[in-house]
XYZ file of C-alpha atoms in Angstrom:
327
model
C 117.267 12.658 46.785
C 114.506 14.264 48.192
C 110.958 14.047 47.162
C 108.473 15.948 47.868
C 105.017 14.579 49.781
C 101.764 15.236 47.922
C 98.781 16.093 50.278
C 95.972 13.941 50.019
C 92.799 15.276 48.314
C 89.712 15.983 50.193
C 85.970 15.728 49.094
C 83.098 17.283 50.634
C 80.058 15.201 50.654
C 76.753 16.919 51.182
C 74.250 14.626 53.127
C 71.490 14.365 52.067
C 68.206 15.407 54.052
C 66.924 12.887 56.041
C 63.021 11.654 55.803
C 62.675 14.303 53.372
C 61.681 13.945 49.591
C 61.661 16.677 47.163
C 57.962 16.224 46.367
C 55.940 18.011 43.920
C 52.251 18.123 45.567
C 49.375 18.498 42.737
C 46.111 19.756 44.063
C 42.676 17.962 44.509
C 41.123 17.925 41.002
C 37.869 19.523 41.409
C 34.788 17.057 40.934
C 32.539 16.971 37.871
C 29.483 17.211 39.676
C 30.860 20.138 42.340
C 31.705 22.246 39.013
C 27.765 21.630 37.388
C 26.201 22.402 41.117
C 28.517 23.850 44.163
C 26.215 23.986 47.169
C 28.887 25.582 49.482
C 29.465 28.487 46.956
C 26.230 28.197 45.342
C 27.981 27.674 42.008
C 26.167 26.471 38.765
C 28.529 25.725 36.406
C 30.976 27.618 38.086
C 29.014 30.702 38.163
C 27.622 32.493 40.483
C 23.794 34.291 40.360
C 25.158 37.851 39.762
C 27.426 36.193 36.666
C 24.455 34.398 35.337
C 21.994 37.916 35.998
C 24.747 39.787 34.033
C 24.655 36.807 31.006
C 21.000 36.547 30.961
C 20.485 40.325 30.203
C 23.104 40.601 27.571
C 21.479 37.681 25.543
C 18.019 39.243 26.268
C 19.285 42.718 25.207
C 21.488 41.241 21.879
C 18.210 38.636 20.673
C 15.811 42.090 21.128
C 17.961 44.072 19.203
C 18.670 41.781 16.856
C 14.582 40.872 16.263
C 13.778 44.297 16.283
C 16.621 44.765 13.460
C 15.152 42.264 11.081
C 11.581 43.114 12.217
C 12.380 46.775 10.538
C 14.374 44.991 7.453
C 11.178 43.315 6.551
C 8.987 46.159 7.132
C 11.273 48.360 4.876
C 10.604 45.161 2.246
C 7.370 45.229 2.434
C 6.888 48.806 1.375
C 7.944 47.956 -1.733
C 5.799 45.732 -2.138
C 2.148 45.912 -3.600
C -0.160 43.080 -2.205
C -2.267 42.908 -6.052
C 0.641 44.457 -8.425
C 3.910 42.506 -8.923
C 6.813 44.248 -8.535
C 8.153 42.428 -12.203
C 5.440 41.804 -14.580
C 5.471 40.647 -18.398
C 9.192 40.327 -20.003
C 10.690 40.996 -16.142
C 9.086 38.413 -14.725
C 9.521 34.381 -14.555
C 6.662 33.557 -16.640
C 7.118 36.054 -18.978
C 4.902 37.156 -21.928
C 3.447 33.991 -23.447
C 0.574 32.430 -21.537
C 0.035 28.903 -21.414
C -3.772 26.606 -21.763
C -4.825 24.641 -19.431
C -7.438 21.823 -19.210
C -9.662 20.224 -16.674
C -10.434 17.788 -15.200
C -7.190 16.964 -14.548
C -6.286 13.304 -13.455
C -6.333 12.159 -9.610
C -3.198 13.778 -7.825
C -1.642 9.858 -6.921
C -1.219 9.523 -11.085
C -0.275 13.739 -11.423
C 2.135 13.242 -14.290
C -0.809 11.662 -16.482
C -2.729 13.578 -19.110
C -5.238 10.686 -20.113
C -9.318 10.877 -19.610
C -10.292 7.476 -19.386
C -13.570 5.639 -18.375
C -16.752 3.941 -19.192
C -19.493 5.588 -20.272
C -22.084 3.806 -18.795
C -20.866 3.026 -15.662
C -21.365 6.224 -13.060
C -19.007 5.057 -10.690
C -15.997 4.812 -13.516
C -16.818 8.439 -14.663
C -17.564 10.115 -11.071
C -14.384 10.488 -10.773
C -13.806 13.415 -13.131
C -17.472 14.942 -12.615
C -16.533 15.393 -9.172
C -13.522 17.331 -10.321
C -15.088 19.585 -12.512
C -17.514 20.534 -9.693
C -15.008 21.056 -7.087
C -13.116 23.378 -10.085
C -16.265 25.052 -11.029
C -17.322 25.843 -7.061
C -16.070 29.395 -6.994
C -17.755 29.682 -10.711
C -21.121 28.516 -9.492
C -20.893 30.439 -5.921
C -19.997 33.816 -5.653
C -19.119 34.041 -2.230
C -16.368 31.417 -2.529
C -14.013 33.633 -4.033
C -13.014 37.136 -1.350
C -14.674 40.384 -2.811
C -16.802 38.685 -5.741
C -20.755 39.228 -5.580
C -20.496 42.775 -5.001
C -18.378 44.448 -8.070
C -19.495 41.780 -10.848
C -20.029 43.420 -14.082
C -21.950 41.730 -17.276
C -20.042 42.453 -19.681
C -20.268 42.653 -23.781
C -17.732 43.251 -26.429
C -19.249 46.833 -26.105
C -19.012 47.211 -22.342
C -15.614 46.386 -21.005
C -15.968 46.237 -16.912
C -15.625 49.417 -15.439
C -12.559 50.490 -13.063
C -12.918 47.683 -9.678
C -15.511 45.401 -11.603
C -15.015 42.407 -12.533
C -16.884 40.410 -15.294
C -19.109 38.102 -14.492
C -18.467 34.243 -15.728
C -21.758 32.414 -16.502
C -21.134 28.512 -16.151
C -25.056 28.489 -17.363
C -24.376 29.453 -20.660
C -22.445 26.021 -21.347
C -24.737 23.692 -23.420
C -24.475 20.467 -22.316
C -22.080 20.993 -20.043
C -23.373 21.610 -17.179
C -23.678 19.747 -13.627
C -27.252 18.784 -13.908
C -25.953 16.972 -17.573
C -23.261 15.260 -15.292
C -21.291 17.158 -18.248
C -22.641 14.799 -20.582
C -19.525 11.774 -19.759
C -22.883 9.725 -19.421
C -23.492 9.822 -22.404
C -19.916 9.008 -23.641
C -19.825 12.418 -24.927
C -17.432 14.526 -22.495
C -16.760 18.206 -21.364
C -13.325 19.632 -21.401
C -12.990 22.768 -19.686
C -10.197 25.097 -21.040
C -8.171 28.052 -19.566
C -5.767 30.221 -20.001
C -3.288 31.161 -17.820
C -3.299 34.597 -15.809
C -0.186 37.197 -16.882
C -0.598 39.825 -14.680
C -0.964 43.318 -17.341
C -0.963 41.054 -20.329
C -3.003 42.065 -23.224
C -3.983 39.819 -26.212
C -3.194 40.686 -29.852
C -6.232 39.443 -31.352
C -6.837 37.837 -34.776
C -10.109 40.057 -35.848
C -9.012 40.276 -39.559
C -10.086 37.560 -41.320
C -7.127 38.136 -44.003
C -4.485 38.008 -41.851
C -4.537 34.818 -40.084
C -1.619 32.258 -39.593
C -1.105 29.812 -42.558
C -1.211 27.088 -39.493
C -4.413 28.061 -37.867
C -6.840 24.940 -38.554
C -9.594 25.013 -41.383
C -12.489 25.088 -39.692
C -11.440 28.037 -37.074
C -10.453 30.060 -39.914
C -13.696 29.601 -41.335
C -15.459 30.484 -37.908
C -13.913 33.803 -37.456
C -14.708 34.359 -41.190
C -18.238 33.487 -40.556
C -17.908 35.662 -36.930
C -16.696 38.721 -39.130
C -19.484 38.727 -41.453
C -21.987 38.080 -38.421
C -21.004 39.759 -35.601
C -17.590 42.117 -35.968
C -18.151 43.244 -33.008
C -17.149 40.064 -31.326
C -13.971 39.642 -33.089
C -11.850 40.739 -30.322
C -11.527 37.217 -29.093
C -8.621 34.767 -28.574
C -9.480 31.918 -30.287
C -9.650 28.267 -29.392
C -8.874 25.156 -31.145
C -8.925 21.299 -30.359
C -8.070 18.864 -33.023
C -5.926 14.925 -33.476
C -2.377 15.235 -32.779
C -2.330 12.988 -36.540
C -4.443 11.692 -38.910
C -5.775 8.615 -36.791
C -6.426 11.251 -34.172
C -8.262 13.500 -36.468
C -10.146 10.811 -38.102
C -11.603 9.130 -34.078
C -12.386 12.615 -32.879
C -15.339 13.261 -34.178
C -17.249 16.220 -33.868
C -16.283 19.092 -31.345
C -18.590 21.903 -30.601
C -17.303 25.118 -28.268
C -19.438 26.647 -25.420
C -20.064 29.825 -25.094
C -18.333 30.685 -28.018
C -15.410 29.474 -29.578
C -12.662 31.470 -27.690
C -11.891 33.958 -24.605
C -13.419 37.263 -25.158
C -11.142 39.922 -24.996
C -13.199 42.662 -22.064
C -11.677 39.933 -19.654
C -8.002 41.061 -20.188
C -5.960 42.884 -19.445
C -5.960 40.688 -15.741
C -5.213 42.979 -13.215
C -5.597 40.890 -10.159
C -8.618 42.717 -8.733
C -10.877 40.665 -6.110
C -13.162 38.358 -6.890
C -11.694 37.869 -10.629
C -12.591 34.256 -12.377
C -10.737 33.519 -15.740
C -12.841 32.397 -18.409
C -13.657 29.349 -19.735
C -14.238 27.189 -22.739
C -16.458 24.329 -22.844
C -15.284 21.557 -25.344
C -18.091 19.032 -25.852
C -16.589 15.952 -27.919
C -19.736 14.938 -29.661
C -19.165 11.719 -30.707
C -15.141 10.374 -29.951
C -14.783 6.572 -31.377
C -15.078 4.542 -28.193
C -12.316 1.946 -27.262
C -8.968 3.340 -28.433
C -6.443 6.622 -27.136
C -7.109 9.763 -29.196
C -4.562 12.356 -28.757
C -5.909 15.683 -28.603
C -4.001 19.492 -28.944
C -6.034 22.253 -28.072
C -4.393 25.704 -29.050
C -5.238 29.411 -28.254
C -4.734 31.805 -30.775
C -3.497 35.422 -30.624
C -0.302 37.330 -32.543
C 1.288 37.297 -29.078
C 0.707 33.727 -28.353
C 3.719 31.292 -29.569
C 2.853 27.574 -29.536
C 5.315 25.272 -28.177
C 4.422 21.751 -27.105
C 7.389 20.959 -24.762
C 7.180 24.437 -23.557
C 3.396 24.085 -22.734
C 2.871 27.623 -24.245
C -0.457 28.351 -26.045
C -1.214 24.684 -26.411
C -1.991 21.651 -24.265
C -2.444 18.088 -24.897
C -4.619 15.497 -23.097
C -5.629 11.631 -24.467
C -9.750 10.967 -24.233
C -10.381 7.693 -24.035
C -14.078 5.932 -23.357
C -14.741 2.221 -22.922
């Protein structure tokens, strides 16, 4: 039989190049230093002076416009605004309708949370300390020109000549008793000075207590007798908001001792309504404790009284307290 011949099979081999390798090259990385200065290209962080001309004016430009923006924002604010009137005043505003007292001298700013008087009476150096402070608070009271505008529109005023429109009234410290800086304010004599204050509500006008049938069941005694007395005396003075001091209890009340009030037992009423005009001083009450028991705290309240003046202790509004205590 025949068979047939199978031709071999034959396979083409490609050689491959020689001293050749299929090499990917990757170029020279670019130094750190080259890219933050390039002397050959005079290159600062890769840019060139015309690049950094062209980024210079556009921040110069944007930060102008953007200034002059907010400059013109805050001068469109500012209309609105009135440099002696607030903008919200009485119920509108923070501190709303109720005025609070204050007291002075206060204690040393290190101990600022304190409301205790304490020294001895017959050592200077122990009661310096708060004679100093009521002449630094009474400066602008005893110099005019301490406070901007005052000296030339001061008015002295009565209960039957309110200050005219731009005056002020005036706020003599001389009238004060006792109290007074040439008396040291009598603390050498264990016998202190409290100065009291109330608070400045810009447009706020007091509801005063000039009927002696219509006062609060909780107004003390003795005040209720004064502005009896007052009303048979003098009615013309009963436009007044009225001050009292008195023991927080009955150990309080029985260590006080005897308080007397300079000028007058209250704030007379031509000083309100406050309407921020220059050179205006609040006025003040004098409290001289005539004759406190020495050795122990006595808590004292002093209270201001109006029909638009609520008391509230943790509030602080128409009262304060203070301790007086003398070695």
């Amino acid at each position: 039989a025949m068979s047939k011949s199978r031709s071999p099979t034959t396979t083409t081999t490609i050689p491959a190049p020689e001293h050749e390798a299929f090499v990917r090259m990757k170029p020279d990385p670019i130094p750190f230093s080259r890219f933050l200065f390039n002397s050959q290209e005079g290159t600062v962080l890769g840019r060139g002076p015309l690049s950094w001309a062209k980024i210079g004016t556009f921040y110069i430009v944007f930060y102008s416009v953007l200034a002059a923006l907010v400059a013109v924002c805050m001068w469109v604010f500012f209309q609105t605004l009135d440099p002696r009137i607030p903008k919200w005043q009485m119920d509108q505003s923070l501190i709303g309708t109720n005025p609070g007292l204050g007291f002075r001298p206060l204690p040393s700013e290190d101990n600022v949370e304190s409301t205790l008087i304490w020294y001895q009476g017959t050592e200077e150096k122990n009661y310096k300390m708060w004679t100093d402070a009521l002449d630094k608070f009474l400066e602008d009271y005893r110099t005019p020109g301490q406070v901007s505008g005052r000296g030339q529109n001061i008015y002295n005023c009565d209960y039957n000549q309110p200050p005219p429109k731009g005056m002020v009234c005036d706020v003599d410290i001389k009238q004060y008793g006792p109290c007074t800086l040439e008396n040291h304010y009598n603390y050498h004599k264990s016998a202190p000075c409290i100065f009291l204050k109330l608070n400045k509500i810009y447009g706020w006008v007091p509801a005063f207590y000039n009927e002696s049938n219509s006062l609060p069941a909780n107004m003390p005694k003795d005040l209720k007798e004064y502005i009896k007395e007052r009303e048979a005396k003098e009615q013309h003075t009963m436009n007044t908001v009225w001050v009292s001091c008195e023991g927080e209890n009955a150990a309080d009340i029985e260590h006080i001792g005897q308080i007397q009030y300079y000028p007058r037992r209250g704030f007379p009423g031509y000083y309100y309504p406050f309407e921020n005009s220059e050179g205006y001083l609040s006025p003040l009450v004098a409290v001289h404790f005539e004759r406190p028991v020495r050795g122990i705290i006595i808590n004292v309240e002093c209270k201001a009284w109006a029909h638009n003046i609520k008391h509230d202790r943790h509030e602080r509004l128409g009262s304060v307290h203070f301790e007086l205590m003398i070695d």
